[in-house]
PDB file of C-alpha atoms in Angstrom:
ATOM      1  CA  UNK V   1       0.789  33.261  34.321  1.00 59.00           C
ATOM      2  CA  UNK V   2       0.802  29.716  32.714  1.00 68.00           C
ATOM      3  CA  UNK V   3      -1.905  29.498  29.939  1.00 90.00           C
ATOM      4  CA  UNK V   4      -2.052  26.094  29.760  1.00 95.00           C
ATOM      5  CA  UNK V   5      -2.011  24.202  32.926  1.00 95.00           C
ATOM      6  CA  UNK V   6      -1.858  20.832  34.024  1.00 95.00           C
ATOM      7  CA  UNK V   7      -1.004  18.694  36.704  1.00 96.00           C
ATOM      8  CA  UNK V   8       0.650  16.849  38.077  1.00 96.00           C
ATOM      9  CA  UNK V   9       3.462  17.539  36.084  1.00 94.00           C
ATOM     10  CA  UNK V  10       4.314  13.472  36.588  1.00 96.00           C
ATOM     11  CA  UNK V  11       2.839  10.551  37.374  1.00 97.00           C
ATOM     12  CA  UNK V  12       3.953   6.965  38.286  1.00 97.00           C
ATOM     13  CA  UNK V  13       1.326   4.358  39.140  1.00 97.00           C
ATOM     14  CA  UNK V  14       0.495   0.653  39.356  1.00 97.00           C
ATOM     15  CA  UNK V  15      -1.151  -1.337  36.239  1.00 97.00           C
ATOM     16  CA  UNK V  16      -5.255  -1.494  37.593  1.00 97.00           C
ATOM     17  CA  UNK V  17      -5.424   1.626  39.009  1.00 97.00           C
ATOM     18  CA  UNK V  18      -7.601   4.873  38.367  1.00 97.00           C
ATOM     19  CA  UNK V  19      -6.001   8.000  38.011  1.00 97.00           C
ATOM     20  CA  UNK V  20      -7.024  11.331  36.480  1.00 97.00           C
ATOM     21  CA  UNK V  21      -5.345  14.310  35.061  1.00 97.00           C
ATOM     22  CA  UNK V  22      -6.102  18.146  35.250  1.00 97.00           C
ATOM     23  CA  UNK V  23      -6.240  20.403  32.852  1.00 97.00           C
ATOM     24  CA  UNK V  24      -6.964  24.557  33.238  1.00 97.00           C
ATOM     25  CA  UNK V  25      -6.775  27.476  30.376  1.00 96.00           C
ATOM     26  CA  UNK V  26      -6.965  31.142  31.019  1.00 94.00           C
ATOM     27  CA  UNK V  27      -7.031  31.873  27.764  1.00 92.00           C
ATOM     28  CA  UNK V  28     -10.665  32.478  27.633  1.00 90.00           C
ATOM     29  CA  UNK V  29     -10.625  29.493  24.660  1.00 90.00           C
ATOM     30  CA  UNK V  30     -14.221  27.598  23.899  1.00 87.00           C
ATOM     31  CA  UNK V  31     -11.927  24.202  22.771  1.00 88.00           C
ATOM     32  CA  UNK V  32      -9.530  22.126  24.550  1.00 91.00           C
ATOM     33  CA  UNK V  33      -7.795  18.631  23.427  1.00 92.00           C
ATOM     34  CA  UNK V  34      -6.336  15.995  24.656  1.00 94.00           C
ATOM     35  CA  UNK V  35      -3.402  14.476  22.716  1.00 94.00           C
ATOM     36  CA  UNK V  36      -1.410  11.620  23.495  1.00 95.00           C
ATOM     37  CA  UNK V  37       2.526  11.579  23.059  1.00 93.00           C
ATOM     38  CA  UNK V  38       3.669   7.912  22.505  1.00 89.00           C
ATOM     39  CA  UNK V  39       7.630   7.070  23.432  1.00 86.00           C
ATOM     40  CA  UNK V  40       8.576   7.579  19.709  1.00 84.00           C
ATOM     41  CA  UNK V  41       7.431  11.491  19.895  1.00 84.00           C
ATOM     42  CA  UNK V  42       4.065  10.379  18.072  1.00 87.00           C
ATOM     43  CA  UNK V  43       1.154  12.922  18.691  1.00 90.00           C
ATOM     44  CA  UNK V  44      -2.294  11.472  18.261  1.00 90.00           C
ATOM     45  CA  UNK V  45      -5.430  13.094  19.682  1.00 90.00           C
ATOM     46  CA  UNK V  46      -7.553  11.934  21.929  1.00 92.00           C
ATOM     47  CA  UNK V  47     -10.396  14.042  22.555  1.00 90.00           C
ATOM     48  CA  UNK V  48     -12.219  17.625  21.795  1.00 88.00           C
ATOM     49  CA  UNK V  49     -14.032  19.619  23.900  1.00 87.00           C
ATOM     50  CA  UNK V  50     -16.126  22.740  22.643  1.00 84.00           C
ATOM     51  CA  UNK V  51     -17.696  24.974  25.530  1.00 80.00           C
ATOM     52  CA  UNK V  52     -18.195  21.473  27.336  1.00 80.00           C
ATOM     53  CA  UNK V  53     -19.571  19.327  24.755  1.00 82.00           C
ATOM     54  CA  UNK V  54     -17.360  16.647  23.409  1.00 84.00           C
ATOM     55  CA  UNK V  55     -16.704  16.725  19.864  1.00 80.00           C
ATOM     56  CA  UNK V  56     -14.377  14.451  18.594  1.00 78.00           C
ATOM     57  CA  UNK V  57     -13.608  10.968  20.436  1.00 78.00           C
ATOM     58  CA  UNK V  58     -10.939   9.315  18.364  1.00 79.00           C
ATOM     59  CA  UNK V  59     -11.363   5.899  19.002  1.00 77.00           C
ATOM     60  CA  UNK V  60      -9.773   5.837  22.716  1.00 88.00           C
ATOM     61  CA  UNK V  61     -10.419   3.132  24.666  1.00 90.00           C
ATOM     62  CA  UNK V  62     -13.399   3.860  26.640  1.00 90.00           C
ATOM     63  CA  UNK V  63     -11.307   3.325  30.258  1.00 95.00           C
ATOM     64  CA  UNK V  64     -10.663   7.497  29.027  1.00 95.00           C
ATOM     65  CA  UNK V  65     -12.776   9.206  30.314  1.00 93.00           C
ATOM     66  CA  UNK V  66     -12.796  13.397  29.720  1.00 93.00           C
ATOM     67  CA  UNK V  67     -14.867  15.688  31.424  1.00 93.00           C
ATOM     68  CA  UNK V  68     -15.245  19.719  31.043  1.00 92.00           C
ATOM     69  CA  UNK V  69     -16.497  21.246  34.036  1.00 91.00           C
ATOM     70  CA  UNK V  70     -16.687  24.567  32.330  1.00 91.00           C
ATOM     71  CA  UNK V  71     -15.029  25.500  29.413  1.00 88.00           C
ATOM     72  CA  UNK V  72     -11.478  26.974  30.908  1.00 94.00           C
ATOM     73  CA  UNK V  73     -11.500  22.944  32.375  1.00 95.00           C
ATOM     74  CA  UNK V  74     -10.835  19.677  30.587  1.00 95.00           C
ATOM     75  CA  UNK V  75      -9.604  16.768  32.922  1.00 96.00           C
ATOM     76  CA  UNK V  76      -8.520  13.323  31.750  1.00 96.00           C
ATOM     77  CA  UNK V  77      -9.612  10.162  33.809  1.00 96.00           C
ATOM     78  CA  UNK V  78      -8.189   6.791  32.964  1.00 96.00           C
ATOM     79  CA  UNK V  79      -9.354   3.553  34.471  1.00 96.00           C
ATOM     80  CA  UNK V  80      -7.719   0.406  35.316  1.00 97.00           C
ATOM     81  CA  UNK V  81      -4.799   1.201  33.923  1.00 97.00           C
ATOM     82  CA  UNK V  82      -2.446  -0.624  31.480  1.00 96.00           C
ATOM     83  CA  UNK V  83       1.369  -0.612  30.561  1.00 96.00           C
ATOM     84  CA  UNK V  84       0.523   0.758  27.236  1.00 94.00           C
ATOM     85  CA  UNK V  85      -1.233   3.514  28.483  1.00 96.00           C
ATOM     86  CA  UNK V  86       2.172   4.838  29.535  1.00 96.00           C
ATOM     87  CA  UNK V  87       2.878   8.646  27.722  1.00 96.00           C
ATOM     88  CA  UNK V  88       2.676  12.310  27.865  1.00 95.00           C
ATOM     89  CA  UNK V  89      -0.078  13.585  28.071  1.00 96.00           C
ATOM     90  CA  UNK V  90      -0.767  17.064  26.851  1.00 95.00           C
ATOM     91  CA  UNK V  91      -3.728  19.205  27.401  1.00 96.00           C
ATOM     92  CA  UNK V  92      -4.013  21.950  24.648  1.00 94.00           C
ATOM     93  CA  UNK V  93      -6.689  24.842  23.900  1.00 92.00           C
ATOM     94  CA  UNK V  94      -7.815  26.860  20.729  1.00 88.00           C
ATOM     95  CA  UNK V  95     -10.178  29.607  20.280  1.00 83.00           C
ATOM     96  CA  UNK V  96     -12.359  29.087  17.813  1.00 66.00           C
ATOM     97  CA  UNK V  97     -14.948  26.008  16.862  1.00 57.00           C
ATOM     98  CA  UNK V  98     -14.728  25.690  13.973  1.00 53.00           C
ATOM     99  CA  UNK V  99     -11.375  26.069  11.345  1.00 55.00           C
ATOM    100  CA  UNK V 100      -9.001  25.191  14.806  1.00 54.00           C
ATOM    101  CA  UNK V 101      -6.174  28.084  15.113  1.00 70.00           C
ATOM    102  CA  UNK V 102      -3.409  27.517  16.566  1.00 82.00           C
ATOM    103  CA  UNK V 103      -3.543  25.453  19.857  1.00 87.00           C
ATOM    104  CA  UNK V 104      -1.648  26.311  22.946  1.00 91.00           C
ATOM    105  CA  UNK V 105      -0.183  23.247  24.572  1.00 93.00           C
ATOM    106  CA  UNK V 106       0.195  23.147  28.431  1.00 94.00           C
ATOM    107  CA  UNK V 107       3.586  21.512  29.809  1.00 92.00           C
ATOM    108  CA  UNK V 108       2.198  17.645  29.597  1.00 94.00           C
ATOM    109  CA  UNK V 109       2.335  15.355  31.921  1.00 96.00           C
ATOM    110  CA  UNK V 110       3.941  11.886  31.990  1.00 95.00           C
ATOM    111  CA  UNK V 111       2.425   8.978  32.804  1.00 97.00           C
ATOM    112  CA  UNK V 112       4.417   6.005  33.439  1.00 97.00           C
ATOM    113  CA  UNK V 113       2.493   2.638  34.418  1.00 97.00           C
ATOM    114  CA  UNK V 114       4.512  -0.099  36.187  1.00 96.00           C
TER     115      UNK V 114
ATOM    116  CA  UNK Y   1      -9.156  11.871   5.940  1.00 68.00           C
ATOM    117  CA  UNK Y   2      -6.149  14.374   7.153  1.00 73.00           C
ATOM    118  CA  UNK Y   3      -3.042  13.201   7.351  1.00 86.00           C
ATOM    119  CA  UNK Y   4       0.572  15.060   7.569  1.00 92.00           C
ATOM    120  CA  UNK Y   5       3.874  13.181   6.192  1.00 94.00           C
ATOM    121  CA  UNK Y   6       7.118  14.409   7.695  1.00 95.00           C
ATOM    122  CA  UNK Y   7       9.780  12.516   5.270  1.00 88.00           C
ATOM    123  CA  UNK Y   8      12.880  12.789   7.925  1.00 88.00           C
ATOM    124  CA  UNK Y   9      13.109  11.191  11.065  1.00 91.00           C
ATOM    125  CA  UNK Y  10      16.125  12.498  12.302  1.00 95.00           C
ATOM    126  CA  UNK Y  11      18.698  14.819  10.945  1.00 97.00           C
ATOM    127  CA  UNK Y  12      22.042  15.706  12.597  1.00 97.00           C
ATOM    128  CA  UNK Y  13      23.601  19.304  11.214  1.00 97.00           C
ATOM    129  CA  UNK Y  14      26.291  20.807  12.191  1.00 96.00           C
ATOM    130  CA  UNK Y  15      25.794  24.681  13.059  1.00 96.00           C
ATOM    131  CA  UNK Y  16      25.671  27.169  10.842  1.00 96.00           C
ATOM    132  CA  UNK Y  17      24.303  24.813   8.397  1.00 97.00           C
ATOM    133  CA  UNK Y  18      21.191  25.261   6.522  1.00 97.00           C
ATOM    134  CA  UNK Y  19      18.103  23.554   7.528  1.00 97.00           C
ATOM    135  CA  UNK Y  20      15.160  22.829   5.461  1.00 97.00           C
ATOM    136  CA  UNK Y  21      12.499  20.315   6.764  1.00 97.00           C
ATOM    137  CA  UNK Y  22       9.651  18.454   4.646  1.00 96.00           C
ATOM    138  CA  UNK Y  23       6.281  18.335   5.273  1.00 97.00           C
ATOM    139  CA  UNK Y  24       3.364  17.000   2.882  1.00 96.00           C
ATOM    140  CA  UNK Y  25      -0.347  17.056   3.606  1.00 93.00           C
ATOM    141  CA  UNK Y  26      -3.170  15.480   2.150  1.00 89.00           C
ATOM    142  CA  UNK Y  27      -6.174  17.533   2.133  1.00 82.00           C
ATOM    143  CA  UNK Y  28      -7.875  19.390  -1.346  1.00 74.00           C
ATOM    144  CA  UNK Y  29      -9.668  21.840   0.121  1.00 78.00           C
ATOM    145  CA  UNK Y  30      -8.412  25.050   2.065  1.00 81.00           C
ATOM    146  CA  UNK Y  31      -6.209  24.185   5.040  1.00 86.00           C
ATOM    147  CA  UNK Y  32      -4.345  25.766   8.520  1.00 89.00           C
ATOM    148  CA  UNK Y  33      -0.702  24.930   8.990  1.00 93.00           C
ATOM    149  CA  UNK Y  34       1.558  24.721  11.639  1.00 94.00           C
ATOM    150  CA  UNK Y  35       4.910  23.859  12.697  1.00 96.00           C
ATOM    151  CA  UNK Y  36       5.394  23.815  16.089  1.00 96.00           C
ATOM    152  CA  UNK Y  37       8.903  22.678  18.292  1.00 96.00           C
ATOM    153  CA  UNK Y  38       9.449  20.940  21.278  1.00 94.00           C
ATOM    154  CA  UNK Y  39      12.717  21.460  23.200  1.00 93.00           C
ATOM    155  CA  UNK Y  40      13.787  18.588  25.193  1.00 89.00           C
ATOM    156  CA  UNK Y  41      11.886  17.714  28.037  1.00 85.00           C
ATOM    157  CA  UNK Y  42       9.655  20.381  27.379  1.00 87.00           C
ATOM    158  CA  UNK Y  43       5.501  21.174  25.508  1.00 87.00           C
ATOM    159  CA  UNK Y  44       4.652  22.225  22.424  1.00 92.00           C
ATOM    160  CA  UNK Y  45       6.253  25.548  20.818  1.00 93.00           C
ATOM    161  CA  UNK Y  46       4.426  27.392  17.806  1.00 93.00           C
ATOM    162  CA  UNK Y  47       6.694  28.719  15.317  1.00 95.00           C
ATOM    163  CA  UNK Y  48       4.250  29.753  12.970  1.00 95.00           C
ATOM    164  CA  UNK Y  49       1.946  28.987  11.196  1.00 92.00           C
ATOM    165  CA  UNK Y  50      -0.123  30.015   7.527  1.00 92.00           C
ATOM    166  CA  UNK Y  51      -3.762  30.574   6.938  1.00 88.00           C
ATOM    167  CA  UNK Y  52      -3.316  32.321   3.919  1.00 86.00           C
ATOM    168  CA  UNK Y  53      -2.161  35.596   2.156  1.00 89.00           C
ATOM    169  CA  UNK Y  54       1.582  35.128   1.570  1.00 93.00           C
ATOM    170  CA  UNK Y  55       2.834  31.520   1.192  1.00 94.00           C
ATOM    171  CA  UNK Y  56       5.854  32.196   2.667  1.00 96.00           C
ATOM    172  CA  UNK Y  57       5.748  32.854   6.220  1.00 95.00           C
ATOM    173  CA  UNK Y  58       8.078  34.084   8.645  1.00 95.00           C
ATOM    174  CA  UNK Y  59       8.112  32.706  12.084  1.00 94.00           C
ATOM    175  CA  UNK Y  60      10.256  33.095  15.369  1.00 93.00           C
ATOM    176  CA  UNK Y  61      13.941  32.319  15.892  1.00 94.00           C
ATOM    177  CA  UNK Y  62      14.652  32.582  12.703  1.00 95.00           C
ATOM    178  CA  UNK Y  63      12.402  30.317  11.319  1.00 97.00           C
ATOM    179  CA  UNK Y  64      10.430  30.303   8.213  1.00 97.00           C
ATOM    180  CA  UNK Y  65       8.207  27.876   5.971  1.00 97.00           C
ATOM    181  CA  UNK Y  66       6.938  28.355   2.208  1.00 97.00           C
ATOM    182  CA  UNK Y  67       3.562  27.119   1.632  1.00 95.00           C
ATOM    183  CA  UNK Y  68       2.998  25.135  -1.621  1.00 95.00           C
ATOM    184  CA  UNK Y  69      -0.070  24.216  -2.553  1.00 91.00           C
ATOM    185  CA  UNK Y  70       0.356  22.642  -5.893  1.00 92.00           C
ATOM    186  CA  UNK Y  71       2.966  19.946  -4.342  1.00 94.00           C
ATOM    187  CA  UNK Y  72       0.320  19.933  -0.738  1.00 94.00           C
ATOM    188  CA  UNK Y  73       3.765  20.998   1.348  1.00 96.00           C
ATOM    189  CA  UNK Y  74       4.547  23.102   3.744  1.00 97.00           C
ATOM    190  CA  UNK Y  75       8.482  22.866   4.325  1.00 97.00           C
ATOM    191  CA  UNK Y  76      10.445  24.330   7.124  1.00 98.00           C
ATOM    192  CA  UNK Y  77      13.731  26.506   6.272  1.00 98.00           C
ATOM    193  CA  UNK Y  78      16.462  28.594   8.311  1.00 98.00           C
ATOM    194  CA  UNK Y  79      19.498  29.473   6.434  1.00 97.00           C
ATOM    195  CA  UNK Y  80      22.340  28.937   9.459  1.00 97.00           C
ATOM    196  CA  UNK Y  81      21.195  26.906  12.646  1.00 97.00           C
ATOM    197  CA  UNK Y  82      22.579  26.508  16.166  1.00 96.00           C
ATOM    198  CA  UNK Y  83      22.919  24.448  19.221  1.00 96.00           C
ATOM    199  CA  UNK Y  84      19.755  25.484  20.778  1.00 95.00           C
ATOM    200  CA  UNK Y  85      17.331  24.585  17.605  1.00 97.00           C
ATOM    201  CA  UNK Y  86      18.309  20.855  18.559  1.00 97.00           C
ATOM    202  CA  UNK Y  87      14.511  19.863  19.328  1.00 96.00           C
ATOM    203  CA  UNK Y  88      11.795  18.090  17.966  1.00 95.00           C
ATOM    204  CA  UNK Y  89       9.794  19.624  15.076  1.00 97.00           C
ATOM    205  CA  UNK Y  90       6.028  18.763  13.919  1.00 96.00           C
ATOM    206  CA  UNK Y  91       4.410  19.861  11.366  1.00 96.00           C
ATOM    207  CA  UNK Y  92       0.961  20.354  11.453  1.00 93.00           C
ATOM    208  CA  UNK Y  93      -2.832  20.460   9.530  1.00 90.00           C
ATOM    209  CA  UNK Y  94      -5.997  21.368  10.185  1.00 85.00           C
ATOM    210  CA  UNK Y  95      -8.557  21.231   7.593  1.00 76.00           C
ATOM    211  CA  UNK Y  96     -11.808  21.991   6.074  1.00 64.00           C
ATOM    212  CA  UNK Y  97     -14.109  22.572   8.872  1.00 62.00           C
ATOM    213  CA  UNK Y  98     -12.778  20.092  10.908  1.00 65.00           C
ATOM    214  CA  UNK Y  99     -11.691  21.054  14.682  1.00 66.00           C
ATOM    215  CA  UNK Y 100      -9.042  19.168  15.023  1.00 77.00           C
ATOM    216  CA  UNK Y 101      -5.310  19.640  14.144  1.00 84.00           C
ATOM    217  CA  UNK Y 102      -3.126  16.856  13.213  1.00 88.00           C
ATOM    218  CA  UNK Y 103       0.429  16.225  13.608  1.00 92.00           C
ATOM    219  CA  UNK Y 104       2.910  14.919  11.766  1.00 93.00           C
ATOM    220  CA  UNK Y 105       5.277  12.181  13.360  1.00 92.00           C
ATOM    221  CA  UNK Y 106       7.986  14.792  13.897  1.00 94.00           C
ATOM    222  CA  UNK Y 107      11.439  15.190  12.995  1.00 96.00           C
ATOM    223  CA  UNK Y 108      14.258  15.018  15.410  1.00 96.00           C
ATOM    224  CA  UNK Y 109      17.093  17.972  15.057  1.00 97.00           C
ATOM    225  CA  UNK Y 110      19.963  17.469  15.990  1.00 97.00           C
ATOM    226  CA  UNK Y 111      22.757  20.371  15.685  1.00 96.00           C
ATOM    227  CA  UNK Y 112      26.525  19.350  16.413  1.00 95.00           C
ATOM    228  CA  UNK Y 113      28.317  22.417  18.076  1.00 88.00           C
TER     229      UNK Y 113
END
């Protein structure tokens, strides 16, 4: 059983489009992320999600656009959508709130914008 | 503000060789840290990690990290590598009571056969 899951697994679109990404844990975790993995391996995160409620929105453009479902779901919208916004994309979860553990990443997903 | 300083970019070893990777922090107060591997093409690995107790920690494949808090690093040793540790390696924080953990720009292994 994955832990982490997301899909799809790859993902090659036009610049202006909308597209979203999919994110499920089994893990039973209350906090999922969003981190984005730039071409030179550079891991910066995007979002936080405790038990649905977004906690930490680092200064992404606003054409992101996460939403939790429940708690075991985080999914990753991006609007009109630019060459820079090419990456992987990785989903991750922790248990706990506050003092993050260790986060469990799910198998990313690469976006490439042409 | 959090931030985590890998000092190599890239190192090529040869196998068998020893391996010790640095990683600073900046953060006073009481911290989590990681080091985590990525294997080509593929997501993010734990190798282990400290939260406290004994600074030196002992992690899989071989792996282990020391835990210094006077210098703020948290460097990553094995005494012989191999082929298969060629990856990418981040090190990572997270601090205080923040929920976030940050990474480190990552250092790219390289082990010649």
């Amino acid at each position: 059983d994955t832990a982490v899951s997301q899909t799809p697994k790859y993902l090659v679109t036009q610049m202006g489009n909308d597209k979203s990404i999919k994110c499920e844990q089994n893990l039973g975790h209350d906090t999922m992320y969003w981190y984005k993995q730039d071409s030179k391996k550079f891991l910066k995160i995007m979002f936080s999600y405790n038990n649905k409620e977004l906690i930490i929105n680092e200064t992404v453009p606003n054409r992101f656009s996460p939403k939790s479902p429940d708690k075991a779901h985080l999914n990753l919208h991006i609007n009109s959508l630019e060459l820079g916004d090419s990456a992987v994309y990785f989903c991750a979860s922790s248990p706990l709130r506050t003092r993050a553990t260790e986060a469990f990443f799910g198998q990313g997903t690469r976006l490439t914008v042409v | 503000a959090q931030s985590v300083s890998q000092h190599n970019h890239h190192v090529i070893l040869s196998e068998a060789a020893s391996l010790e990777l640095g990683c600073n922090y900046s953060y006073g107060g009481t911290v989590n840290l990681f080091w985590y591997v990525q294997y080509p093409g593929q997501h993010l690995q734990l190798l282990l990690k400290y939260f406290s107790g004994d600074p030196l920690v002992k992690g899989i494949k071989g792996f282990e990290a020391e835990f210094i808090k006077s210098k703020f690093s948290f460097n990553l040793r094995k005494p012989s590598v191999q082929w298969s540790d060629t990856a990418e390696y981040f090190c990572a924080v997270n601090a205080g009571r923040d929920d976030k953990i940050i990474f480190g720009k990552g250092t790219r292994l390289h082990i010649l056969p």
